Coordinates of C-alpha atoms in Angstrom, one line a residue:
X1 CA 0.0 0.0 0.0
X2 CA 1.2 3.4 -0.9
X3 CA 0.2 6.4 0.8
X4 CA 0.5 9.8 -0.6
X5 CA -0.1 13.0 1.4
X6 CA -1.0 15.2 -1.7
X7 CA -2.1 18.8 0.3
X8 CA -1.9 19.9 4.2
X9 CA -1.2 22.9 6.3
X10 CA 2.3 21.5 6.4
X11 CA 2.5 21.9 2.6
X12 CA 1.5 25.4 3.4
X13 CA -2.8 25.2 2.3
X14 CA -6.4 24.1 4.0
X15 CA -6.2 20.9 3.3
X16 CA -6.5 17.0 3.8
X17 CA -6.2 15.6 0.6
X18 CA -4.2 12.3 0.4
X19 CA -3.8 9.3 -2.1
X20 CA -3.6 6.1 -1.4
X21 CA -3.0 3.3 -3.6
X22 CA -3.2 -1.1 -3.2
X23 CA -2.8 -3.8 -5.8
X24 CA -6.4 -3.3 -6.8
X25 CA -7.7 0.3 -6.8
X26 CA -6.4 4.1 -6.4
X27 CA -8.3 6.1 -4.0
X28 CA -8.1 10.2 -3.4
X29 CA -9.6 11.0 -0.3
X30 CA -10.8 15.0 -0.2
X31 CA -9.7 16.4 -3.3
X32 CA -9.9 19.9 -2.6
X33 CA -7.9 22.8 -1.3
X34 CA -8.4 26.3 0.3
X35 CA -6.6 29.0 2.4
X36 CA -8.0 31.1 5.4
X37 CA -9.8 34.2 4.2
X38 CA -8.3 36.5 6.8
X39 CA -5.5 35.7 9.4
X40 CA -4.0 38.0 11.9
X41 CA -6.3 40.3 10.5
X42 CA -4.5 39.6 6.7
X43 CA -5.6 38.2 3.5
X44 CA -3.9 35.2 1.8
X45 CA 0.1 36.3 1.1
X46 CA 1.6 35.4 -2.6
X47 CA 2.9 33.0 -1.7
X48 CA -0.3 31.2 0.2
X49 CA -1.9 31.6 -3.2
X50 CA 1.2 30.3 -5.6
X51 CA 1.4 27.4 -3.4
X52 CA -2.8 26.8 -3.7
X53 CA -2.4 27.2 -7.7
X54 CA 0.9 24.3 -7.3
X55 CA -0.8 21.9 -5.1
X56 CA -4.2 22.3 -7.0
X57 CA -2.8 21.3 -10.0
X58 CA -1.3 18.0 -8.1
X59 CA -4.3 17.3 -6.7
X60 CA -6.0 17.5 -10.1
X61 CA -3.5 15.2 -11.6
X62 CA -4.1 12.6 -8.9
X63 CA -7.6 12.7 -9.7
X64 CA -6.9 11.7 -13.1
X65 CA -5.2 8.7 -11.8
X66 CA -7.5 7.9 -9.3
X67 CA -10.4 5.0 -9.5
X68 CA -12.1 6.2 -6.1
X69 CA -13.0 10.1 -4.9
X70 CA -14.2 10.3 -1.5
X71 CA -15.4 13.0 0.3
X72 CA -16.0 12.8 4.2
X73 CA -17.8 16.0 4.4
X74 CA -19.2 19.5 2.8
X75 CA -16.2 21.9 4.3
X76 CA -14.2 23.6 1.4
X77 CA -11.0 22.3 2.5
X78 CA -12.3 18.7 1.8
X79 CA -15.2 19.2 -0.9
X80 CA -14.9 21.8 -4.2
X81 CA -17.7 22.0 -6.5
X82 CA -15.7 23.6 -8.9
X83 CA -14.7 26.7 -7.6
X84 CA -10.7 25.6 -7.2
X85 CA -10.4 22.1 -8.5
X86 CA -12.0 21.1 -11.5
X87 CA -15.4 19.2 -11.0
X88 CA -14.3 17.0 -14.4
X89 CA -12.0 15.4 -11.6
X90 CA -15.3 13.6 -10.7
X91 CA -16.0 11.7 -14.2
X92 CA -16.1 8.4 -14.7
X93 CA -15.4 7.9 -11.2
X94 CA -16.8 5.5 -8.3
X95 CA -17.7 8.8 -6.0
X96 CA -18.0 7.9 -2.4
X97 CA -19.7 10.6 0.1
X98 CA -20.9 11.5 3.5
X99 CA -24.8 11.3 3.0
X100 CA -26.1 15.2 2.6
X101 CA -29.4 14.3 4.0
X102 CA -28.7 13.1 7.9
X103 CA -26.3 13.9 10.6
X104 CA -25.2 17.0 9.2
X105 CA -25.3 20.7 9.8
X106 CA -27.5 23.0 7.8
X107 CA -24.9 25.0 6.1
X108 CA -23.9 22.0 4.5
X109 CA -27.3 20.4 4.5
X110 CA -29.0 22.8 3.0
X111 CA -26.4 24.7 0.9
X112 CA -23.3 23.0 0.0
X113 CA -24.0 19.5 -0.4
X114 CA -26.6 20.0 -2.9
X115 CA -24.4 22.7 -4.5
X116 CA -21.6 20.1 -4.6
X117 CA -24.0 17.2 -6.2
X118 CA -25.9 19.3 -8.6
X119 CA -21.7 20.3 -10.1
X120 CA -20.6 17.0 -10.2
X121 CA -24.2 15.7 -11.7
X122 CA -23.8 13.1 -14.5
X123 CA -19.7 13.1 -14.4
X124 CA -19.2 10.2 -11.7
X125 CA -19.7 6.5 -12.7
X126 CA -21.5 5.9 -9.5
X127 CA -22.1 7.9 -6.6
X128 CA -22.8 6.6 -3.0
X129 CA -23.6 7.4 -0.1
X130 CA -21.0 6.2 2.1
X131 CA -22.0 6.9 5.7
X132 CA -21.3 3.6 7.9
X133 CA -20.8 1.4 4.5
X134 CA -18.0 -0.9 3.5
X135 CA -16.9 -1.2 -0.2
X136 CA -14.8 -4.4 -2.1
X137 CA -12.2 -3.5 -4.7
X138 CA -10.2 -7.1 -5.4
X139 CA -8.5 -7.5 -1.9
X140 CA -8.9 -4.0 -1.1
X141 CA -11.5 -3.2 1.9
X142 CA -13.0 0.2 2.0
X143 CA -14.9 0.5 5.9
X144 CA -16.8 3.8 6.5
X145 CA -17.7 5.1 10.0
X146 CA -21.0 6.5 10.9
X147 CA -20.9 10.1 11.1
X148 CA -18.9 11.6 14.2
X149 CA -19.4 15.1 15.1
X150 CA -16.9 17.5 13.4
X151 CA -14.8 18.1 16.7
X152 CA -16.2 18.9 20.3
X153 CA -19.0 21.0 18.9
X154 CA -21.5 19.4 16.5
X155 CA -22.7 23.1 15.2
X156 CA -19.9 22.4 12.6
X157 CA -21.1 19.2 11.5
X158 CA -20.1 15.4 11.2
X159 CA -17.7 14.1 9.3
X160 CA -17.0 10.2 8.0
X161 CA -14.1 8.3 8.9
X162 CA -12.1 5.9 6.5
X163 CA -10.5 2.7 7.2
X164 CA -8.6 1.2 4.0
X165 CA -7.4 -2.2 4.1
X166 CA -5.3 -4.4 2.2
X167 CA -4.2 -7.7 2.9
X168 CA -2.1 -6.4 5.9
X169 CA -1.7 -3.0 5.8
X170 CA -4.3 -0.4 6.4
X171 CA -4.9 3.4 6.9
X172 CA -7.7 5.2 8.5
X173 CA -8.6 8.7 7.8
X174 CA -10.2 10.4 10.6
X175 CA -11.0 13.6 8.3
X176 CA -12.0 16.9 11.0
X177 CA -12.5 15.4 14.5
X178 CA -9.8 18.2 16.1
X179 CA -7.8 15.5 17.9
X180 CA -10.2 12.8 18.8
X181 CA -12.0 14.8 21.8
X182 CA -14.8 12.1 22.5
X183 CA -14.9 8.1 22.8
X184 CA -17.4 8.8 19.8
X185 CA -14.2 10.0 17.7
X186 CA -11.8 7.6 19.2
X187 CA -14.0 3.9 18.5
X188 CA -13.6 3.5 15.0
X189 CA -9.9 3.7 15.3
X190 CA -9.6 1.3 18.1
X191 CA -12.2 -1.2 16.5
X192 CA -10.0 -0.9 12.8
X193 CA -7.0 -1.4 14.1
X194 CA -4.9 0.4 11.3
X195 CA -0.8 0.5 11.3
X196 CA -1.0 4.2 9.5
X197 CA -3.1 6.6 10.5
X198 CA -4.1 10.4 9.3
X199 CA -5.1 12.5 12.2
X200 CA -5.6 16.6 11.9
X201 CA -5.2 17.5 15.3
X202 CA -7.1 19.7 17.9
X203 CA -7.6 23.5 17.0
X204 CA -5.0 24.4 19.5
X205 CA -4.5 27.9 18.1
X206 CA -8.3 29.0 18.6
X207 CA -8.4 27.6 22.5
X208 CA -10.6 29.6 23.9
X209 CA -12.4 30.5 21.0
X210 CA -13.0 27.1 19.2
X211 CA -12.5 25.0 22.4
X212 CA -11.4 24.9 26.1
X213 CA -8.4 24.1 27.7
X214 CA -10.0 21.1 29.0
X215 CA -11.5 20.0 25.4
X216 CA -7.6 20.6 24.3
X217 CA -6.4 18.2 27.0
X218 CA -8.8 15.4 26.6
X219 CA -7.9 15.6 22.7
X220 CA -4.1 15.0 23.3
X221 CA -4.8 12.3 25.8
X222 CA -6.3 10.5 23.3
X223 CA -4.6 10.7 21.1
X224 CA -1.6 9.7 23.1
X225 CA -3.9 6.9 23.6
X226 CA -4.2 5.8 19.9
X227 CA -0.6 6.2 19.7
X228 CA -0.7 2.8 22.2
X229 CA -2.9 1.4 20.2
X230 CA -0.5 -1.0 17.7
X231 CA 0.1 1.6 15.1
X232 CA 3.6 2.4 13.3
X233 CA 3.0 5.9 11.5
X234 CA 0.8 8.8 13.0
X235 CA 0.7 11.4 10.6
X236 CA -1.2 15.0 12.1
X237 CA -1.5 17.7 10.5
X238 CA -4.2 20.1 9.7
X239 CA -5.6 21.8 12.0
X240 CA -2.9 21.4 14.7
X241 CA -0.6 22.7 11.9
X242 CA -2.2 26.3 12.1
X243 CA -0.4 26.6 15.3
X244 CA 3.3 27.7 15.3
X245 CA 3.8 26.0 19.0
X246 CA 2.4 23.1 17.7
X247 CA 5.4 20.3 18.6
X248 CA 4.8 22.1 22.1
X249 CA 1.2 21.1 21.9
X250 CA 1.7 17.4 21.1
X251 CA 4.6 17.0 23.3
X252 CA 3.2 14.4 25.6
X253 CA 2.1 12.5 22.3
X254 CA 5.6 12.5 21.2
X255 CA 7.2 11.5 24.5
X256 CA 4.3 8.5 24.2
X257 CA 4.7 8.0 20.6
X258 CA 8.5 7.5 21.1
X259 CA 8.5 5.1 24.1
X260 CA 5.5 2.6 21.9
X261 CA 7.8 2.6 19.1
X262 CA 5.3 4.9 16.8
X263 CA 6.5 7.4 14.4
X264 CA 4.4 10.9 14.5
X265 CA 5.1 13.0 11.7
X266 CA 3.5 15.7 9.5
X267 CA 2.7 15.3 5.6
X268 CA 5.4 17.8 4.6
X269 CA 8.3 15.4 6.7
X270 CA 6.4 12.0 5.9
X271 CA 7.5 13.8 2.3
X272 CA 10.7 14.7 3.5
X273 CA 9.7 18.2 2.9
X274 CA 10.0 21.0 4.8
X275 CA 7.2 22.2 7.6
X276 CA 5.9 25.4 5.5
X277 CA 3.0 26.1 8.1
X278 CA 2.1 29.3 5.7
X279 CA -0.7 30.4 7.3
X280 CA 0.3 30.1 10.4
X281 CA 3.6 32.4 9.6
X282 CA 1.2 34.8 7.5
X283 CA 2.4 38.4 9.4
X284 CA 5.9 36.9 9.0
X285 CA 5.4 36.5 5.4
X286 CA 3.7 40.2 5.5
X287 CA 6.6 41.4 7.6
X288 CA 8.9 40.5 4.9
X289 CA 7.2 41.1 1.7
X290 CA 3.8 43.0 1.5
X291 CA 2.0 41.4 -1.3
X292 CA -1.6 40.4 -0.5
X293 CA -3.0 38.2 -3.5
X294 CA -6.5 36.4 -4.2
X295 CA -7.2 33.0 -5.8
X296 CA -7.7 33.5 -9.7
X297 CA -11.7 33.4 -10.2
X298 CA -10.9 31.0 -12.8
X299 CA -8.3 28.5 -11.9
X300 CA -10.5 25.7 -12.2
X301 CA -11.3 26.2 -15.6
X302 CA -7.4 26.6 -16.7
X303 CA -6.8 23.7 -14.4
X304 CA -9.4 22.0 -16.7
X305 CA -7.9 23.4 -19.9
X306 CA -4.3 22.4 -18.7
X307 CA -5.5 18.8 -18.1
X308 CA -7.3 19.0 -21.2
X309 CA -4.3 20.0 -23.4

């Protein structure tokens, strides 16, 4: 099994966007990318935006080689209905999704999802709905969770996990649950037992905003505790990734991590890349060059042009 972070915050973008491919079938999990409309009181920096358009492109490419799209939920870090990515990503594809019409929030309920589906309308070979489902390619198991609430707070929404198995490797994909802050977010985990897993991390840089102290406590503990759990490779990124003391933040995961034998990394390092964190260093980037910049209205359709040609 090969596992390909494609887009994260520690590629420098919004984003959870990975590929993974077995013997039998090439799945891209959230194929979509976005940056933070204001941070620090800024816009996007040139560079945030350059680096959107680069991994855009990739994750359009992947698509192209992909078999399975997935999408665990309506945020537009994780779904794009055309805006960014290309919605001809979606054709001819087995289109797996989190169901639009229960356990979800009414922003996405009510505006996005049926956005999303009505773009994306007659391109996919099949679409399902994917919520708490399992799905066969050759030897290659994909389990769905139920819908878990998006984090502490379910005003945000649910989200669906994804286990992938083959033969005897596996990954789960626990999309948004900010750092598993609920035995509701840390079950499917335990009961899949994967060797990899993708985690985004608690919202550490909004505590007190977003969550408590407490909620930010519980979050690491567990996932100290899935770090004991048999895996090898902890990737987290994401939202964690937004905060610059964020190695400070999981310490006590990496003490634990270290003394089970499990290697926590981010995508950027599991690429032996370098930890951009863009966002997150945004008045630095200001600080040093003073060029605010916007996403081109119409990178999609050059994307689509570009693949085209």
């Amino acid at each position: 099994m090969k596992i390909e972070p494609i887009a994260f915050e520690s590629l420098g973008v919004r984003s959870q966007a990975t590929l993974v491919e077995t013997k039998d079938v090439r799945i891209l999990i959230d194929p979509a990318v976005s940056l933070a409309p204001r941070r620090y009181g800024l816009p996007p920096h040139r560079i945030e935006v350059d680096t959107l358009v680069e991994l855009a492109k990739k994750i359009t490419e992947k698509a192209k080689e992909a078999d399975v799209l997935i999408v665990t939920h309506y945020h537009y870090d994780h779904h794009d209905p055309g805006y960014v990515v290309p919605k001809e990503i979606y054709r001819d594809k087995v289109v797996l999704v989190k169901n639009p019409e229960s356990y979800i929030n009414p922003s996405q309920g009510k505006v996005r999802a049926p956005k999303f589906l009505r773009a994306i309308k007659g391109l996919p070979k099949e679409i399902s709905y994917a919520d708490g489902k399992e799905y066969r390619f050759g030897n290659t198991r994909i389990l769905v969770s139920h819908p878990v609430p998006h984090g502490a707070d379910v005003r945000l929404g649910y989200v669906i996990q994804v286990s992938i198995k083959d033969g005897d490797s596996s990954v789960l994909f626990t999309s948004d649950v900010e750092g598993v802050p609920s035995e509701e977010h840390v079950k499917f985990t335990l009961d899949t037992k994967p060797n990899f897993l993708v985690i985004d991390g608690p919202l550490s840089y909004l505590v007190g905003r977003a969550l408590t102290e407490d909620q930010l406590q519980v979050s690491v503990r567990n996932m100290e505790r899935l770090a004991k759990s048999g895996l090898e490779t902890m990737v987290v990124d994401h939202h964690v990734l937004r905060d610059l003391k964020y190695r400070e933040v999981l310490s006590g995961l990496y003490d634990v991590a270290k003394s089970s034998g499990v290697k926590v990394t981010t995508a950027a390092e599991i690429l032996g890349r370098e930890t951009l964190q863009l966002e997150a260093k945004r008045r630095e980037l200001f600080a040093q060059d003073n060029s605010p910049a916007k996403i081109p209205r119409n990178l999609a359709s050059l994307l689509r042009i570009d693949q085209e040609g």
